[in-house]
Coordinates of C-alpha atoms and ligand atoms in Angstrom, one line a residue:
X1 CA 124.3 11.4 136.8
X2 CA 125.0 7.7 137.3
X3 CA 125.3 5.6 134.4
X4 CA 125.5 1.4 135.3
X5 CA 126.5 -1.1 133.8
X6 CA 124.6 -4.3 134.8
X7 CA 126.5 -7.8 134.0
X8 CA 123.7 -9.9 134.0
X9 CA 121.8 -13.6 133.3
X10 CA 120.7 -14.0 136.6
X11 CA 117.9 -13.7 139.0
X12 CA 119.9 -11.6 141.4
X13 CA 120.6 -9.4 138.0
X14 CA 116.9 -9.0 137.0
X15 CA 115.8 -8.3 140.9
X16 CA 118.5 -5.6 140.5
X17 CA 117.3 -4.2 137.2
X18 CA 114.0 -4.0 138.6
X19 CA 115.1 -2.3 141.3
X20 CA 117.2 0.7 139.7
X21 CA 113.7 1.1 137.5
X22 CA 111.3 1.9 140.3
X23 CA 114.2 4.2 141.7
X24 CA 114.7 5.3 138.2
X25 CA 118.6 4.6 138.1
X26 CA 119.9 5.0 134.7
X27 CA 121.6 1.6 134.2
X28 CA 122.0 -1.3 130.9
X29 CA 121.5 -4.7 131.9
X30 CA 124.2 -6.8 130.0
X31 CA 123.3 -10.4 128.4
X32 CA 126.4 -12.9 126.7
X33 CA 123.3 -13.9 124.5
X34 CA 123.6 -17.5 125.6
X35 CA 119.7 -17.9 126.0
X36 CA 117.3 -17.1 123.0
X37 CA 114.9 -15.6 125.0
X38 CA 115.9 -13.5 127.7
X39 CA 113.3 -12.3 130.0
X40 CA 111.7 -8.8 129.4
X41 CA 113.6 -6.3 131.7
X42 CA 112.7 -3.0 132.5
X43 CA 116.1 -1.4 131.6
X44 CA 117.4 -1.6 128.3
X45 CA 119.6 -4.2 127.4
X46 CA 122.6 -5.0 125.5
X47 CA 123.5 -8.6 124.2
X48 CA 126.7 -10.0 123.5
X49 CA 130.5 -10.2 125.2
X50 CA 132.4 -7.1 125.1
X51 CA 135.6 -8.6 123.8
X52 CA 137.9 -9.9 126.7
X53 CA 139.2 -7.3 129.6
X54 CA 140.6 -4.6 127.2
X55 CA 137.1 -4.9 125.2
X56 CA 134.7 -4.0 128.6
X57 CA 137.6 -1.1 129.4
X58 CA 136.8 0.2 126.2
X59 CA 133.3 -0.1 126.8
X60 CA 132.9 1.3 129.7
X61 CA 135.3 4.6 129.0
X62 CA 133.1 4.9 125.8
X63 CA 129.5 4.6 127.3
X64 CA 130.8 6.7 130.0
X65 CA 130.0 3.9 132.7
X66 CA 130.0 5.7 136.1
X67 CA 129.8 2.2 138.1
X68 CA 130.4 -1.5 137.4
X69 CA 127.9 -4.4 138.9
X70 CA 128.6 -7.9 138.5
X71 CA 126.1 -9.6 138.6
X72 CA 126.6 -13.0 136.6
X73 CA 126.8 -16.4 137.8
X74 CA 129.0 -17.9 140.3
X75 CA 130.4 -19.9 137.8
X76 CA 130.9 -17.2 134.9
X77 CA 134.8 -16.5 136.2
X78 CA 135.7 -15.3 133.1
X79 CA 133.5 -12.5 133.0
X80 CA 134.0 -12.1 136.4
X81 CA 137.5 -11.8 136.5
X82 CA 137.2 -9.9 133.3
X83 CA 135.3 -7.0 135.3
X84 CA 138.1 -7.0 138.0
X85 CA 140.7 -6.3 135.6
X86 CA 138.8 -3.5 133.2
X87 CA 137.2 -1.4 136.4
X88 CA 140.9 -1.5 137.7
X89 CA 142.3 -0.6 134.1
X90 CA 139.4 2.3 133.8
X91 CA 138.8 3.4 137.5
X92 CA 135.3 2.4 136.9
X93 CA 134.4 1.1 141.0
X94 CA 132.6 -2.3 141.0
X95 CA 130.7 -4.6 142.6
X96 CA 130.0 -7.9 142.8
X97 CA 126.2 -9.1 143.7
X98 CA 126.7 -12.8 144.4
X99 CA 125.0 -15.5 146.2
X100 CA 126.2 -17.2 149.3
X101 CA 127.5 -21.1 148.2
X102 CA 125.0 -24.1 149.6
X103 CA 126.5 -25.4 152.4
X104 CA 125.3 -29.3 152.9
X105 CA 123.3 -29.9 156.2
X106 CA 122.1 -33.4 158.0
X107 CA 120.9 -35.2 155.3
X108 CA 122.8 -34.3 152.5
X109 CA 125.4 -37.1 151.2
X110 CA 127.7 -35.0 149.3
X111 CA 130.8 -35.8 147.1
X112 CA 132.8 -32.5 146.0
X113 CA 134.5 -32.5 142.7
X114 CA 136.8 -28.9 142.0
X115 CA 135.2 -28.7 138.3
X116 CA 133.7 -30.4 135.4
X117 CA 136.5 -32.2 134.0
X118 CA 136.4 -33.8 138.0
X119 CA 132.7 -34.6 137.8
X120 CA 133.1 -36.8 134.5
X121 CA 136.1 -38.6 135.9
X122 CA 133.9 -39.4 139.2
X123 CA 131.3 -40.7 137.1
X124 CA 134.0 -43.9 136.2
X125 CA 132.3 -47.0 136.8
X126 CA 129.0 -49.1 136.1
X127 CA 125.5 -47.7 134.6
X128 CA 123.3 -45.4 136.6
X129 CA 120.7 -43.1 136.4
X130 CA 122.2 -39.2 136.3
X131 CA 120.2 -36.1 136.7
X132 CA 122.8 -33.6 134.8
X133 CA 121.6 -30.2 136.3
X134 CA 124.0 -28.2 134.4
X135 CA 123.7 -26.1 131.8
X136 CA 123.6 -27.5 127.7
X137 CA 127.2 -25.7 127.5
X138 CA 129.1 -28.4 129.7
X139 CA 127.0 -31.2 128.8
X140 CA 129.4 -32.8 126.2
X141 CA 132.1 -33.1 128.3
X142 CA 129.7 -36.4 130.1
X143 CA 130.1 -38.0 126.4
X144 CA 133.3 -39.7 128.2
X145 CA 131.3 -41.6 130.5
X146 CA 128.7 -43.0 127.9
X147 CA 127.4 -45.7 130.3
X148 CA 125.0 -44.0 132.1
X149 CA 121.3 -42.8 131.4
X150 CA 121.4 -38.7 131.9
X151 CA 118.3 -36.8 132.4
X152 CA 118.8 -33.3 130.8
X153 CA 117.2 -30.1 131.8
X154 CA 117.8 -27.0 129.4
X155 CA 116.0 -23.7 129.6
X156 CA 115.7 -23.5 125.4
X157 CA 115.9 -27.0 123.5
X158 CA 119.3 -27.1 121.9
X159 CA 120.0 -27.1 118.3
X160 CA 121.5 -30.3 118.1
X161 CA 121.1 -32.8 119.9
X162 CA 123.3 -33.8 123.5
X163 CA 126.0 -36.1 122.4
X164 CA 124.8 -38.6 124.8
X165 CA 123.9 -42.0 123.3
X166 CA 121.4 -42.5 126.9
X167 CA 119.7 -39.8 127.5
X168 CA 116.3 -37.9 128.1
X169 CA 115.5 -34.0 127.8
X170 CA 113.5 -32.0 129.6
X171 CA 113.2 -28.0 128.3
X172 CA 111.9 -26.1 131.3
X173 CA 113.2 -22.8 132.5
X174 CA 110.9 -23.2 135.9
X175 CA 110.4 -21.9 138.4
X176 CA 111.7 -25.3 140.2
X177 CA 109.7 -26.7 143.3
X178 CA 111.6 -29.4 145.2
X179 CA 108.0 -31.4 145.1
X180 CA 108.2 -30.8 141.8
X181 CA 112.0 -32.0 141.4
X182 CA 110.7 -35.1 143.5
X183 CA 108.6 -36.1 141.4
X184 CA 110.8 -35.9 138.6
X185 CA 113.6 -37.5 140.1
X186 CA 111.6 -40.2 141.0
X187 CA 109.5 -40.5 137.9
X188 CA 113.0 -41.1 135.8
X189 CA 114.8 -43.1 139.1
X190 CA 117.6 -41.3 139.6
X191 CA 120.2 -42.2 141.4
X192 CA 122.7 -39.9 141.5
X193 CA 122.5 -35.8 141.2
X194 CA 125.3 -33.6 139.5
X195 CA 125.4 -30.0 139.8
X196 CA 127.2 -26.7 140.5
X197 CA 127.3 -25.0 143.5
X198 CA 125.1 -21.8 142.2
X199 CA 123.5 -21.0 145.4
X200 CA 120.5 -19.2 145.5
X201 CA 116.6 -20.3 146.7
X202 CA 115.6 -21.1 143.0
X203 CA 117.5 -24.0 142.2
X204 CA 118.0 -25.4 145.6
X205 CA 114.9 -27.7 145.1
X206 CA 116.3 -30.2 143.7
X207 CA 118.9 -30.7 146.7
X208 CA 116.0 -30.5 149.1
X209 CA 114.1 -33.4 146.9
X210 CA 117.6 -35.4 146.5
X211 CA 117.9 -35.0 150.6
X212 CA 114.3 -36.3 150.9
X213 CA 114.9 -39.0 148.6
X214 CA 118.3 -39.9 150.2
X215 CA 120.4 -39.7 146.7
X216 CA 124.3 -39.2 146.2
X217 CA 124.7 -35.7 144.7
X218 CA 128.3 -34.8 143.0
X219 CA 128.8 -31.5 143.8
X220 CA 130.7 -29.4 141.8
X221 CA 132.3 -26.2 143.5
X222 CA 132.9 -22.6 142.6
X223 CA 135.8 -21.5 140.7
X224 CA 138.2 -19.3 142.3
X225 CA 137.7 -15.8 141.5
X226 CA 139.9 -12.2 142.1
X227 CA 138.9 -10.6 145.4
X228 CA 136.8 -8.1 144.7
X229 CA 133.7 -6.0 147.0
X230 CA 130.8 -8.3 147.1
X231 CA 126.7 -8.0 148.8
X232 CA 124.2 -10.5 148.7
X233 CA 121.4 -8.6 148.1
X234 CA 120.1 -6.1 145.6
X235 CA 119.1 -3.6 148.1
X236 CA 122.6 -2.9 149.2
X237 CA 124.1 -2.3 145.5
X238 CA 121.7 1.0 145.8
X239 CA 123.5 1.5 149.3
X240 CA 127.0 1.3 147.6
X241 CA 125.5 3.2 144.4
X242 CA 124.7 6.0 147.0
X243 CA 128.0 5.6 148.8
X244 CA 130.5 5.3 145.8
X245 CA 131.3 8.4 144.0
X246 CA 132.0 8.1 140.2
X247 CA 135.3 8.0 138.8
X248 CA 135.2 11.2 137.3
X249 CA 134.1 12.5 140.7
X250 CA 137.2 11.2 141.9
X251 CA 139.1 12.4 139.9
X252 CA 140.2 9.3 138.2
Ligands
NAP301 N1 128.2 -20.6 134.0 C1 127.0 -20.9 134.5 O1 126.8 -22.0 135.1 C2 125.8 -20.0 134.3 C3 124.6 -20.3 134.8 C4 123.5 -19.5 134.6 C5 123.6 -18.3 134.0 N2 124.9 -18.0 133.5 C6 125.0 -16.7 132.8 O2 125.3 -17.0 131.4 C7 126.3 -16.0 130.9 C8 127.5 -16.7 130.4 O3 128.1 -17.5 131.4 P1 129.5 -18.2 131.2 O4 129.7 -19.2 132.3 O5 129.6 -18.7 129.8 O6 130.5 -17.0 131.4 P2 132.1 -16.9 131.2 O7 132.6 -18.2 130.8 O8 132.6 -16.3 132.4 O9 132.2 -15.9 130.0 C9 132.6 -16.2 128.7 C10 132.5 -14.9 127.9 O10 131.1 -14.6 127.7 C11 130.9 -13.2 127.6 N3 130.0 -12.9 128.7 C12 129.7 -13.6 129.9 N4 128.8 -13.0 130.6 C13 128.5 -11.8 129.9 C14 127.6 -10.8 130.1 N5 126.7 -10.8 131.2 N6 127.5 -9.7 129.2 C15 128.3 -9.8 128.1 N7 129.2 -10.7 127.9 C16 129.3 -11.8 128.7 C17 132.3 -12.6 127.8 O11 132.8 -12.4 126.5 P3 133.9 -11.3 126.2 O12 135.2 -11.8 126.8 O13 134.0 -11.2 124.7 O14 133.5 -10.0 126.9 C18 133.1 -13.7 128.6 O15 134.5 -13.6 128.5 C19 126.5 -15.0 132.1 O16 125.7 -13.9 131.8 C20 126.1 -15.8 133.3 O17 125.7 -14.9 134.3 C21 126.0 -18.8 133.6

């Protein structure tokens, strides 16, 4: 009998979890716990990190975990690389369900930075108006460049407030339109989008309204991670779920 383990806070991940109901797949979907209200999933769920590489080994030996899916963010590459070294310490097989990087097209007016640390220094120079489209955990980091006005978007609003002395939030977990991301981006006269290079149809919109609207965006690109088996789509995890045998089956 199968038994996955789900590493999840994605779209991709809930799609999946979705999935391995309807085909009734025994499978936990896993959350860090970094959002107060996850979405209701039709698997159970388990909240909470596992303890570094040696933690998830553990984990995954104990709940006898027959196969691994990553599932989490482009930018998690801690957990990521986390996954590749426990299912090669266990003999658990994984896979990684991931989303092909944005690619700019004719339009676009990139300028790539390698990470956030880059973004903040390329914000050095006179005031302008910043859509931050990054998540509340990097957003402190921006308190280096206090000249600008940010426009914040979180999914929960935070606890305390963004050490930014200019700055206006927005708490909206979607979904985004790129009409909608229009509007807003004119509405608060942006000039200048930073994000992450998440990839995915959800939160493209606001690079399709920052294309229509001719704006700079600093783009922020993925951290390298371990090679490791990768699909796109959640359809073909259940092709390699039916084309993997367990590691017990193996003989590991
Ligand atoms: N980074 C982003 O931009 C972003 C955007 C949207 C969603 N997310 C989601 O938010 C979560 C945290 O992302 P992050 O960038 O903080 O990750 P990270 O830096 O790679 O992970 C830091 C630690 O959080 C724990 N962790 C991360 N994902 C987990 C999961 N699915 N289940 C259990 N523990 C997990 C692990 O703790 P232990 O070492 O103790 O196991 C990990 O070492 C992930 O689920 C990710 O998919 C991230």
């Amino acid at each position: 009998m199968p038994n996955i383990l789900l590493l999840g806070g994605t779209t991709e991940a809930s799609a999946l979890a979705h999935l391995l109901a309807q085909r009734g797949v025994p499978a936990t979907l896993s959350y860090a716990g970094r959002t107060d209200h996850p979405r209701a999933q039709p698997i159970p769920i388990r909240v909470g990190g596992f303890g570094g590489a040696e933690g998830l080994a553990t984990y995954l030996r104990e709940q006898q975990v027959t196969h691994l899916v990553d599932a989490t963010h482009p930018f998690a590459a801690t957990m990521s690389g986390n996954a590749v070294t426990a299912a090669a310490a266990s003999g658990v097989p994984l896979l990684a369900l991931t989303r092909p990087a944005w690619a700019p097209v004719a339009g676009d007016r990139w300028q790539h930075v390698p990470d956030i640390d880059g973004a903040v220094a390329a914000l050095n120079g006179s005031a302008r108006r910043v859509l931050l489209a990054l998540g509340r955990l990097h957003i402190a980091a921006f308190a280096r460049q206090p000249q600008h006005h940010y426009v914040l978007r979180f999914v929960d609003a935070p606890a305390v407030p963004p050490p930014l002395p200019d700055h206006h939030l927005i708490v909206d977990r979607g979904p985004f339109t790129p009409e909608r991301d229009h509007a807003l981006m004119a509405a608060h006269r942006i000039d200048l989008v930073v994000c992450k290079n998440a990839g995915g149809s959800g939160a493209e919109a606001k690079l399709i309204a920052a294309r229509a609207l001719g704006l700079p965006v600093l783009m922020i690109d993925r951290p390298a991670l371990p090679p490791r088996a990768e699909v796109t789509k959640p359809e073909a995890v259940l092709d390699w779920l039916a084309h993997t045998p367990s590691a017990t089956k193996r003989g590991v």
